[in-house]
CSV table of C-alpha atoms in Angstrom, one decimal:
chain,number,residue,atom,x,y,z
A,1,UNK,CA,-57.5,40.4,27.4
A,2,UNK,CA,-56.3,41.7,30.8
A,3,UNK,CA,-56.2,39.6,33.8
A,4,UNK,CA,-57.5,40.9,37.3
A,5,UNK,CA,-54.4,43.5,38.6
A,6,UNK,CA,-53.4,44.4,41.9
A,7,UNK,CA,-50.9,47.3,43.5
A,8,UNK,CA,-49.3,47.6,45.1
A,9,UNK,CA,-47.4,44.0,44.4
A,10,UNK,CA,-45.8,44.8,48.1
A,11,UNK,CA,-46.6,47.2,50.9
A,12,UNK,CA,-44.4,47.3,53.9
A,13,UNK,CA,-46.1,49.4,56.6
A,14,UNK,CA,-45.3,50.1,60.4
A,15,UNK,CA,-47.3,49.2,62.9
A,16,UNK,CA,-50.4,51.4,63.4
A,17,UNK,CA,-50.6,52.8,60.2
A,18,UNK,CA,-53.7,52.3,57.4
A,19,UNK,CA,-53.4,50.9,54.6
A,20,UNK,CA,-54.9,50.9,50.9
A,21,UNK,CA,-54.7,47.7,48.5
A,22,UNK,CA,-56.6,48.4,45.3
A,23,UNK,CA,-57.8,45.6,42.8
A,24,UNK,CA,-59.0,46.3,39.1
A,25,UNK,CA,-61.2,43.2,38.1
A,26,UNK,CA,-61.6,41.9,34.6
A,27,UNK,CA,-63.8,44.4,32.5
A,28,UNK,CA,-66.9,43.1,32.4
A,29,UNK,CA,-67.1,41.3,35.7
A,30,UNK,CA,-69.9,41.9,37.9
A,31,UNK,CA,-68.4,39.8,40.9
A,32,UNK,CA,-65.4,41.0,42.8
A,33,UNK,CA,-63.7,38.9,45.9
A,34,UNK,CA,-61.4,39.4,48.3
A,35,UNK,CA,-59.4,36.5,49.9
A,36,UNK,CA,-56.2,36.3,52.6
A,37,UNK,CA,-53.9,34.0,52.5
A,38,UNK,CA,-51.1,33.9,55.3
A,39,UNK,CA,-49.2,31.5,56.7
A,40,UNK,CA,-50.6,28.7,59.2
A,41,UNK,CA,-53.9,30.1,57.9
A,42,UNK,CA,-54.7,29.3,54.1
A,43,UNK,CA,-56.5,30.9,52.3
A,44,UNK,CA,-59.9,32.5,53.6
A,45,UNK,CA,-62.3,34.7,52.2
A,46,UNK,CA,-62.8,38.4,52.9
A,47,UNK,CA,-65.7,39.9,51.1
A,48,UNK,CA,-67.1,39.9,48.1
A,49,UNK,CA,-69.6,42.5,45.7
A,50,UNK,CA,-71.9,41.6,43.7
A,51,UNK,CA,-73.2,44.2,41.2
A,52,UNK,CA,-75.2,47.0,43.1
A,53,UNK,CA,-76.2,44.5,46.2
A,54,UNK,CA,-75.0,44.9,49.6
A,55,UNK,CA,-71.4,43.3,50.1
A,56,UNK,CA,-71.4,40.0,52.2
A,57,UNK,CA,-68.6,41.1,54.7
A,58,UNK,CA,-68.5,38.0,57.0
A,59,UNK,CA,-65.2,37.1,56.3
A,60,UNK,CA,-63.6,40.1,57.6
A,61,UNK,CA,-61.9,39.6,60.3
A,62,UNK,CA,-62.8,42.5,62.3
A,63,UNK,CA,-64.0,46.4,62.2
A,64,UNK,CA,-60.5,47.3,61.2
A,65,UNK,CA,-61.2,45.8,57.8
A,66,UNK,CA,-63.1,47.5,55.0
A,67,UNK,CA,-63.7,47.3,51.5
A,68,UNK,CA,-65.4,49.2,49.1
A,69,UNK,CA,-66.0,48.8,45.0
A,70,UNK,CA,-66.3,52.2,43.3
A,71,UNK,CA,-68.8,52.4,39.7
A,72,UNK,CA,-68.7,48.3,40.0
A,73,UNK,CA,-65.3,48.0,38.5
A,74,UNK,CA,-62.4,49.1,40.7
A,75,UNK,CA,-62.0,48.0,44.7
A,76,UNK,CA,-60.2,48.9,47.4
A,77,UNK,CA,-59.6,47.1,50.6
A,78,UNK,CA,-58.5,49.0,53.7
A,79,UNK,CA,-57.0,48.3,57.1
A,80,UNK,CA,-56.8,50.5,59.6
A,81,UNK,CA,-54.6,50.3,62.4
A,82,UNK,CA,-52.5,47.7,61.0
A,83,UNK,CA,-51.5,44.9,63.3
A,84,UNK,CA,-48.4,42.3,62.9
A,85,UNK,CA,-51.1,39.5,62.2
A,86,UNK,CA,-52.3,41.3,59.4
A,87,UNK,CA,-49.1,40.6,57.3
A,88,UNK,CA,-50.5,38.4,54.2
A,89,UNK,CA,-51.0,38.3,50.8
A,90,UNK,CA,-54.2,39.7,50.3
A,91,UNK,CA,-55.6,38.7,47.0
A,92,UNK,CA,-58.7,39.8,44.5
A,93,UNK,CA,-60.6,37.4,42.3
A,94,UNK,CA,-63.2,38.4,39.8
A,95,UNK,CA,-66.2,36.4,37.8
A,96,UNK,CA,-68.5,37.3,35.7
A,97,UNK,CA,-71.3,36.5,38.1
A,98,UNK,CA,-71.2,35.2,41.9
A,99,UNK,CA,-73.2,32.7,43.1
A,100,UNK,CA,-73.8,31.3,39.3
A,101,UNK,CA,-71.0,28.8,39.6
A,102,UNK,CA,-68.7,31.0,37.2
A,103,UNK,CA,-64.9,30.4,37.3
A,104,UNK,CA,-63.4,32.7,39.8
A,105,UNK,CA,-60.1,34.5,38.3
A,106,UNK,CA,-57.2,35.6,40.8
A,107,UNK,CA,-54.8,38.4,40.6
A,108,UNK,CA,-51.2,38.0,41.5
A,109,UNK,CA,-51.4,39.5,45.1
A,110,UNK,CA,-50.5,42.4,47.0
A,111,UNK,CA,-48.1,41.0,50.1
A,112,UNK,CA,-48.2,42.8,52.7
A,113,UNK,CA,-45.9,43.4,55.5
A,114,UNK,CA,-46.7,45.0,59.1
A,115,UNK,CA,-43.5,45.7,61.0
B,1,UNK,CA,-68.8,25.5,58.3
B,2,UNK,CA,-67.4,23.7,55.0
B,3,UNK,CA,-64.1,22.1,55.5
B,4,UNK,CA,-61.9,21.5,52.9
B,5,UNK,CA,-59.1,18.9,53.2
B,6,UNK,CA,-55.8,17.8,50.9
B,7,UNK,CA,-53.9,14.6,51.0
B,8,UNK,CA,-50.8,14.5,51.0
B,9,UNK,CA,-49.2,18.2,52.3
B,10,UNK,CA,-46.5,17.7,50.2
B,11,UNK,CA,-45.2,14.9,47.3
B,12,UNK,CA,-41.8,14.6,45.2
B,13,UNK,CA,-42.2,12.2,42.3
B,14,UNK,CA,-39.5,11.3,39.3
B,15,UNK,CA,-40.6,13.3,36.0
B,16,UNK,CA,-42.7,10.9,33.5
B,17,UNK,CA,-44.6,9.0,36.9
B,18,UNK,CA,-48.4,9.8,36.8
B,19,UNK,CA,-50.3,11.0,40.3
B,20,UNK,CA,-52.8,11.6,42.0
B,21,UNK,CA,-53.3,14.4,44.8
B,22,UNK,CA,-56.9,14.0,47.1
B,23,UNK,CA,-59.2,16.9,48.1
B,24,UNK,CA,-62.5,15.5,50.6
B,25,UNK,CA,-65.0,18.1,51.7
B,26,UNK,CA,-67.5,17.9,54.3
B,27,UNK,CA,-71.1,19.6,53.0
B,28,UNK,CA,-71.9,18.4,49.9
B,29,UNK,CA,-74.1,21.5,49.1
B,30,UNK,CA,-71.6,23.2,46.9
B,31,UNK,CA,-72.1,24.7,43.3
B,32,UNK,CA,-68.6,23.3,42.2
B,33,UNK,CA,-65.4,22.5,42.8
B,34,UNK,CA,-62.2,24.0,41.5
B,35,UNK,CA,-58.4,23.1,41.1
B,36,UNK,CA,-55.9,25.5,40.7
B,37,UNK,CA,-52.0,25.8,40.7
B,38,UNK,CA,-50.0,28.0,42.7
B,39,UNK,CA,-46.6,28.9,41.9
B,40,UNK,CA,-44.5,30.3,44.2
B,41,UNK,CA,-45.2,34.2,45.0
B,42,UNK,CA,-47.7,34.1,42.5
B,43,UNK,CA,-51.5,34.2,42.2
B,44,UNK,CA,-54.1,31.4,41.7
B,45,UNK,CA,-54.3,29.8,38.4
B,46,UNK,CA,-57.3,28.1,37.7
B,47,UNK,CA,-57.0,24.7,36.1
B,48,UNK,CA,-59.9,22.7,36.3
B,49,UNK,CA,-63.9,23.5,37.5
B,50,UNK,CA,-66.6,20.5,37.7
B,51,UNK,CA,-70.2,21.5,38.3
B,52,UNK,CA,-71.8,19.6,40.9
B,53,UNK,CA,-74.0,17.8,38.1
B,54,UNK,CA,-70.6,16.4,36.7
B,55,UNK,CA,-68.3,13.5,37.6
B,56,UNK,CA,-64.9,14.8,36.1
B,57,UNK,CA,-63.4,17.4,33.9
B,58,UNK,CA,-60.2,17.2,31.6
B,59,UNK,CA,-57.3,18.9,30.5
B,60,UNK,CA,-54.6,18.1,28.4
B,61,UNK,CA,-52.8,15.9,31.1
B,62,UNK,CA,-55.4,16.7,33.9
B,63,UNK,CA,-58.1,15.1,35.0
B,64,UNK,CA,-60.2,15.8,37.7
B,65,UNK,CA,-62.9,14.1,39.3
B,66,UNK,CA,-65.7,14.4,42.1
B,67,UNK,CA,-68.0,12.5,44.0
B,68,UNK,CA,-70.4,15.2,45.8
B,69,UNK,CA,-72.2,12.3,47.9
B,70,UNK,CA,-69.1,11.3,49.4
B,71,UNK,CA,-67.3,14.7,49.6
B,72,UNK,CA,-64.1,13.8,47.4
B,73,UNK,CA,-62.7,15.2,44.6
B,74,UNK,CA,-59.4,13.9,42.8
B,75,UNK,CA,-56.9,15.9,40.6
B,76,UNK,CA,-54.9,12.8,38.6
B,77,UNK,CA,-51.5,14.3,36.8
B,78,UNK,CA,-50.5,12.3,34.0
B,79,UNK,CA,-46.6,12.1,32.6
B,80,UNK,CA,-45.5,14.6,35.0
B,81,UNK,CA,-42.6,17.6,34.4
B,82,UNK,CA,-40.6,19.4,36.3
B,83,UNK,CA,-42.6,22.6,35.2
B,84,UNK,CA,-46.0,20.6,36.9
B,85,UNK,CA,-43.8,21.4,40.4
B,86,UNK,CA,-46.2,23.9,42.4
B,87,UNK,CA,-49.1,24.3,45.0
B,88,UNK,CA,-51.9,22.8,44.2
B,89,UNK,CA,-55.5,23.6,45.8
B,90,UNK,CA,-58.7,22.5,45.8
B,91,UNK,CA,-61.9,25.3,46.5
B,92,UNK,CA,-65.5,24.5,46.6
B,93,UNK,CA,-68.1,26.6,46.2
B,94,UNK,CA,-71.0,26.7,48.6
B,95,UNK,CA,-74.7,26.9,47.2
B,96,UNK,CA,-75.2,28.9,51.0
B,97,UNK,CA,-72.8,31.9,49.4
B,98,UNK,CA,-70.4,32.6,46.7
B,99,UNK,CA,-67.4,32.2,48.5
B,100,UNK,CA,-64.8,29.6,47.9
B,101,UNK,CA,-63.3,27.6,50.9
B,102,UNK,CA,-59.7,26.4,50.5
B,103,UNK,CA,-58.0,23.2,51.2
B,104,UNK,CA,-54.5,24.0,52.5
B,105,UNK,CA,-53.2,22.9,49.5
B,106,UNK,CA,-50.4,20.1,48.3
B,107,UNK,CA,-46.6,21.0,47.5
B,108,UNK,CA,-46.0,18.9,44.4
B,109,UNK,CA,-42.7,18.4,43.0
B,110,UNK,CA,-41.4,16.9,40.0
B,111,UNK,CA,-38.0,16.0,39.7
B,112,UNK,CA,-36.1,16.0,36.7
């Protein structure tokens, strides 16, 4: 079946401007993550949703970030006022359920670039 | 705050040699503990998950292994290929949140 997709693969943005990075989990997945990974920082978690509960947002790095998951399928992730150090490859993972020690599935990325 | 740390950053090995690459942890408290391969400008790719009731999990040439009490977890390549060459990272999962925490990963290479 289908694997967890991202778009846009790459977004290169100025300075200043918002952004949009959408993630389509796989179909039947109740958890949805989001997770950064740039360079001289790894890879660090964002946010993930769990069904209908409140998201745990404490990996988001500040009130620029924001994510939201529509119907409990589809996400988006938004930045606002992009910044230089934003420029990463942001990417989704899905499972069936979080917190239940399920296998975590990744998508291939969007990277982002803030000029 | 879990740590998560890989030894070595980077290794280059002759094809066919068999290996080892090191993950250590430092709270114990974690659900599991997954390996997964990156290649370049690519996504995760998950290869191996042990529960923190097990001691190891294989695959085909992988094996990995964890001790919880001492906050280590092994990944041991047998035969190795060229085609083995990418990132590999270790992740645990904290019973505190369903998160994973990264290691910063080793660069394996496998020369032909």
């Amino acid at each position: 079946g289908a694997g967890v997709s991202q778009s846009p693969s790459n977004k290169v943005t100025e300075k200043g401007k918002d952004v949009e990075l959408r993630c389509d989990p796989i179909s039947g997945h109740t958890a949805l993550y989001w997770y950064r990974q740039s360079l001289g920082q790894g890879l660090e978690f964002l946010i993930y949703f769990q069904g209908n509960s409140a998201p745990d947002k404490s990996g988001l790095p500040s009130d620029r970030f924001s994510a939201e998951r529509t119907g409990g399928s589809v996400s988006t992730l938004t930045i606002q006022r992009t910044q230089q150090e934003d420029s990463a490859v942001y990417l989704c993972a899905s499972s069936l359920v979080a917190g239940k020690s399920y296998e975590q599935y990744f998508g291939p990325g969007t990277r982002l670039t803030v000029t | 705050k879990q740590e998560v740390t890989q030894i070595p950053a980077a290794l280059s090995v002759p094809e066919g040699e068999n290996l080892v690459l090191n993950c250590s942890f430092t709270d114990s408290a974690i659900y599991n503990l997954q390996w997964f391969r990156q290649d370049p400008g690519k996504g995760l790719t998950s290869l191996l998950l042990i529960q923190s009731s097990q001691r190891e999990q294989t695959s085909g040439r992988l094996n990995a292994s964890l001790d919880k009490s001492s906050g280590r977890s092994t990944l041991y390549i047998a035969a190795s290929q060229p085609g083995d060459s990418a990132t590999y990272l270790c992740a645990t999962e904290e019973t505190s949140g369903s998160r994973l925490t990264f290691g910063e990963g080793t660069q394996l290479t496998v020369n032909p």
